[in-house]
XYZ file of C-alpha atoms in Angstrom:
222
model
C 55.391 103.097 81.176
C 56.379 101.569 83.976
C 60.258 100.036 84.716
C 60.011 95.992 85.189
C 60.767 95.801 88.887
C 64.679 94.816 89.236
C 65.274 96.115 85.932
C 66.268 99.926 87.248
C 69.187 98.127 88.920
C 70.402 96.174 86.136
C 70.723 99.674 83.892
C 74.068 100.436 84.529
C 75.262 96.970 83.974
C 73.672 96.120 81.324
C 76.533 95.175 78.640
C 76.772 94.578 74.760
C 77.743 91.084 73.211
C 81.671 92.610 73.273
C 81.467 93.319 76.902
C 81.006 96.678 77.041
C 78.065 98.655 78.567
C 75.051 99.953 76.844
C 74.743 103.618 76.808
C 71.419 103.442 76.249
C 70.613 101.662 79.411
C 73.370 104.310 81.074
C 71.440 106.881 80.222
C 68.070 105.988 81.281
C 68.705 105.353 84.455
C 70.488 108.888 85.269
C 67.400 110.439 83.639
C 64.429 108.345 84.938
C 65.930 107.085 87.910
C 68.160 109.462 89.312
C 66.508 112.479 87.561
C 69.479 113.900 86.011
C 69.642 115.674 82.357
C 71.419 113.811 79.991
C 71.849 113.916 76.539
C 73.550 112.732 73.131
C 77.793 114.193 73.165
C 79.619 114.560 69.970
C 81.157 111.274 68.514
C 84.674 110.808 68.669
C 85.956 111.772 64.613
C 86.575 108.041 63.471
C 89.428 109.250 60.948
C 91.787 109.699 63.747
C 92.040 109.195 67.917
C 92.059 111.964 69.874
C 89.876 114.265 67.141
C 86.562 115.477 67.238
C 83.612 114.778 65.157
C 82.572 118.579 65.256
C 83.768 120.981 63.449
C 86.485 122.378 65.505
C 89.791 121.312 64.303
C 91.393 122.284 67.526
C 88.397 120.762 70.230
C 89.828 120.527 73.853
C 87.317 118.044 74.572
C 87.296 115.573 71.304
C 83.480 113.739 71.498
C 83.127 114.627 74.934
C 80.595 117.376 74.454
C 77.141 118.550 73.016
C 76.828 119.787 69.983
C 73.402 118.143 67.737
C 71.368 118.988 70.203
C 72.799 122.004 72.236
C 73.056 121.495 75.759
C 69.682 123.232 76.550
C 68.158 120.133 75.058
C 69.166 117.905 77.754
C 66.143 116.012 79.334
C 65.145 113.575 82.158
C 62.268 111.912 79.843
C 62.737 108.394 79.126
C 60.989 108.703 75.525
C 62.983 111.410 74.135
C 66.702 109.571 75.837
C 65.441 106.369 74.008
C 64.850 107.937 71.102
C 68.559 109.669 71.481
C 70.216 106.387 71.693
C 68.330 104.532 69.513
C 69.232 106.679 66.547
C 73.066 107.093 67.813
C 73.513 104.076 70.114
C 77.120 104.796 70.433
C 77.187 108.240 71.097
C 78.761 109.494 74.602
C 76.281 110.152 77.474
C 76.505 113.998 78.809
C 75.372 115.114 81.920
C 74.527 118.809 81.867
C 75.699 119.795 85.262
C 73.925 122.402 88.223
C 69.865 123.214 88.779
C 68.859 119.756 90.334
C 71.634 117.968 89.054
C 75.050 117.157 90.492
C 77.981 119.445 90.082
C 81.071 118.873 89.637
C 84.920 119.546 90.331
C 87.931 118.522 87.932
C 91.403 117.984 87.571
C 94.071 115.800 85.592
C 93.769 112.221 86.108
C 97.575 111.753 87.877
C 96.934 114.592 90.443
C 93.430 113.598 91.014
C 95.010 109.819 91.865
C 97.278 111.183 94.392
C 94.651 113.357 95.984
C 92.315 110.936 96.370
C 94.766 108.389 97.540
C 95.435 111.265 100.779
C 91.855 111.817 101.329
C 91.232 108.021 101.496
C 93.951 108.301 104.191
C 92.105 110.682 106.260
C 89.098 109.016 105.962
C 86.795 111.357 104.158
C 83.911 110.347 102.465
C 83.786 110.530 98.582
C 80.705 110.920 95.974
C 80.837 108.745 92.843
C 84.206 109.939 90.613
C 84.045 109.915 86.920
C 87.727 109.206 85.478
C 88.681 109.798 81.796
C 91.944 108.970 80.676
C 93.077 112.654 81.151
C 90.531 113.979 83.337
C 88.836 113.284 86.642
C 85.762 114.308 87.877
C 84.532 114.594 91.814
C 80.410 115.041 91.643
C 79.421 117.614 93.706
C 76.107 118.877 95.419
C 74.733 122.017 93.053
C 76.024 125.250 93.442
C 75.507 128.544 92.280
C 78.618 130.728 90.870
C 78.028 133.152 93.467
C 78.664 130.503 95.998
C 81.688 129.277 94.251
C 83.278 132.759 93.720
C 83.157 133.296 97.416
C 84.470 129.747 98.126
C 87.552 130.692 95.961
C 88.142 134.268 97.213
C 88.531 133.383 100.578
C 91.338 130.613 99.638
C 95.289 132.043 99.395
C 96.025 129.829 96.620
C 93.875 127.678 93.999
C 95.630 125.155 90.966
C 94.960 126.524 88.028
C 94.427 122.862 87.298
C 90.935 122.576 88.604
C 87.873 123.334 86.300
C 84.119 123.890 87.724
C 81.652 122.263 86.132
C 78.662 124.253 87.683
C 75.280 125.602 86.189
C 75.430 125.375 82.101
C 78.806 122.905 82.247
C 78.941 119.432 81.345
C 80.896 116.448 81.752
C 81.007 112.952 80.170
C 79.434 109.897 81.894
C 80.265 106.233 81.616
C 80.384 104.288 79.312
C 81.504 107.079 77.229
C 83.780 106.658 74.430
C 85.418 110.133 73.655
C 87.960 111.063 71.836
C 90.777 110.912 74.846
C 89.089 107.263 75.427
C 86.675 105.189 77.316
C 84.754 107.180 80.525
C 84.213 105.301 83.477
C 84.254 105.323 87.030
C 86.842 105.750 89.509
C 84.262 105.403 92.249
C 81.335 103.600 91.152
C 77.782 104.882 92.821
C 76.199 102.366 94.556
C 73.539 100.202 93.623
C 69.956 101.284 93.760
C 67.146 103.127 92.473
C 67.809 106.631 94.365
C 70.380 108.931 93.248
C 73.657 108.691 94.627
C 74.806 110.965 97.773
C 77.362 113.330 96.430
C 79.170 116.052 99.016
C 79.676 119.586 99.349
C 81.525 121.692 96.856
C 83.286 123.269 99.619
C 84.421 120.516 101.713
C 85.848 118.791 98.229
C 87.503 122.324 97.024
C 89.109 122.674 100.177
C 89.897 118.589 100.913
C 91.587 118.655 97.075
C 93.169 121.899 97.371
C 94.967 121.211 100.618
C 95.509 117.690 98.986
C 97.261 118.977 96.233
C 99.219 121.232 98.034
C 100.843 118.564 100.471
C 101.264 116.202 97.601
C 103.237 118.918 95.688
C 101.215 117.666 92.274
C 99.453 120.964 91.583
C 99.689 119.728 87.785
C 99.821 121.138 84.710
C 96.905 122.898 83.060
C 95.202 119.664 80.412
């Protein structure tokens, strides 16, 4: 079935009757319009903030990943995401990252602030950034791990704060709720049907690298 014309750009706006944005309508348009793999996370556990509904007591990523279905299920087709998010219309949107979909790199939220505040400076141009509370989240064009290996052997020095989220990773979209809180963007994509421009893993390794190190804020591990 065909998308009402002007409804693909109303998706990601699209809010419930207590302001906040529909999933559901999240989620379609990364799969249908925007052809990337989404699918249902792990709900936050609702006995306590900051747990996880699955069964891992000690879960680094509380609701923010899959779990019923496994990654491997994730899906651009519009009948199987409405049928997702019609059962569990709450549940946090996951994009399974690499193949055909974005990338992407990560780091904790205060020295990802800084970095991007430098880079802004120098003018370079930016993809859409998820932000968590804890985490944020450059997208990146796809890479392989054989491409990324190189790109990090030939570097001196690499944070051991930044996480790849390459072919088989995953990351939380907006309007997630997770367990370390609501998922949204730092840099919204831009409106329209096609999906959004994203840059080269290696010009953003090296940008947020050399960021970090003339900021000082190589961060803790979170």
């Amino acid at each position: 079935m065909r998308e009402i014309p002007g409804r693909r750009r109303r998706l990601l706006s699209e809010r419930r009757n207590d302001g906040k944005p529909e999933p559901i309508s999240a989620a379609l348009t990364f799969a249908t319009e925007w052809q990337w793999p989404v699918l249902p996370g792990v709900a936050p556990d609702p006995q306590g903030r900051g747990r996880c509904g699955c069964p891992d007591t000690e879960c680094t990523v509380p609701g923010a990943h899959p779990f019923d279905p496994g990654l491997l299920a994730a899906t651009t087709d519009a009948r199987m995401v409405r049928w997702w998010w019609t059962n569990r219309p709450s549940a946090p949107v996951i994009l399974a990252t690499g193949g055909k979909a974005p990338c992407a790199v990560s780091l904790p939220a205060l020295a990802a602030s800084r970095a991007l505040a430098l880079l802004d400076r120098r003018g370079m141009r930016l993809g859409p950034v998820v932000a968590s509370p804890t985490r944020w989240a450059l997208l990146v064009e796809p890479y392989s791990m054989e491409q990324l290996g190189e790109l990090l052997y030939a570097k001196d020095f690499v944070p051991g704060s930044l996480r790849f989220h390459g072919e088989g990773g995953y990351i939380a979209l907006p309007p997630s709720e997770t367990g370390a809180g609501t998922v949204r963007w730092e840099r919204a994509p831009l409106p329209g049907s096609a999906a959004p421009w994203v840059p080269d893993v290696e010009a953003v390794v090296d940008a947020v690298v050399d960021a970090l190190t003339r900021t000082g804020v190589s961060a803790p591990e979170l």
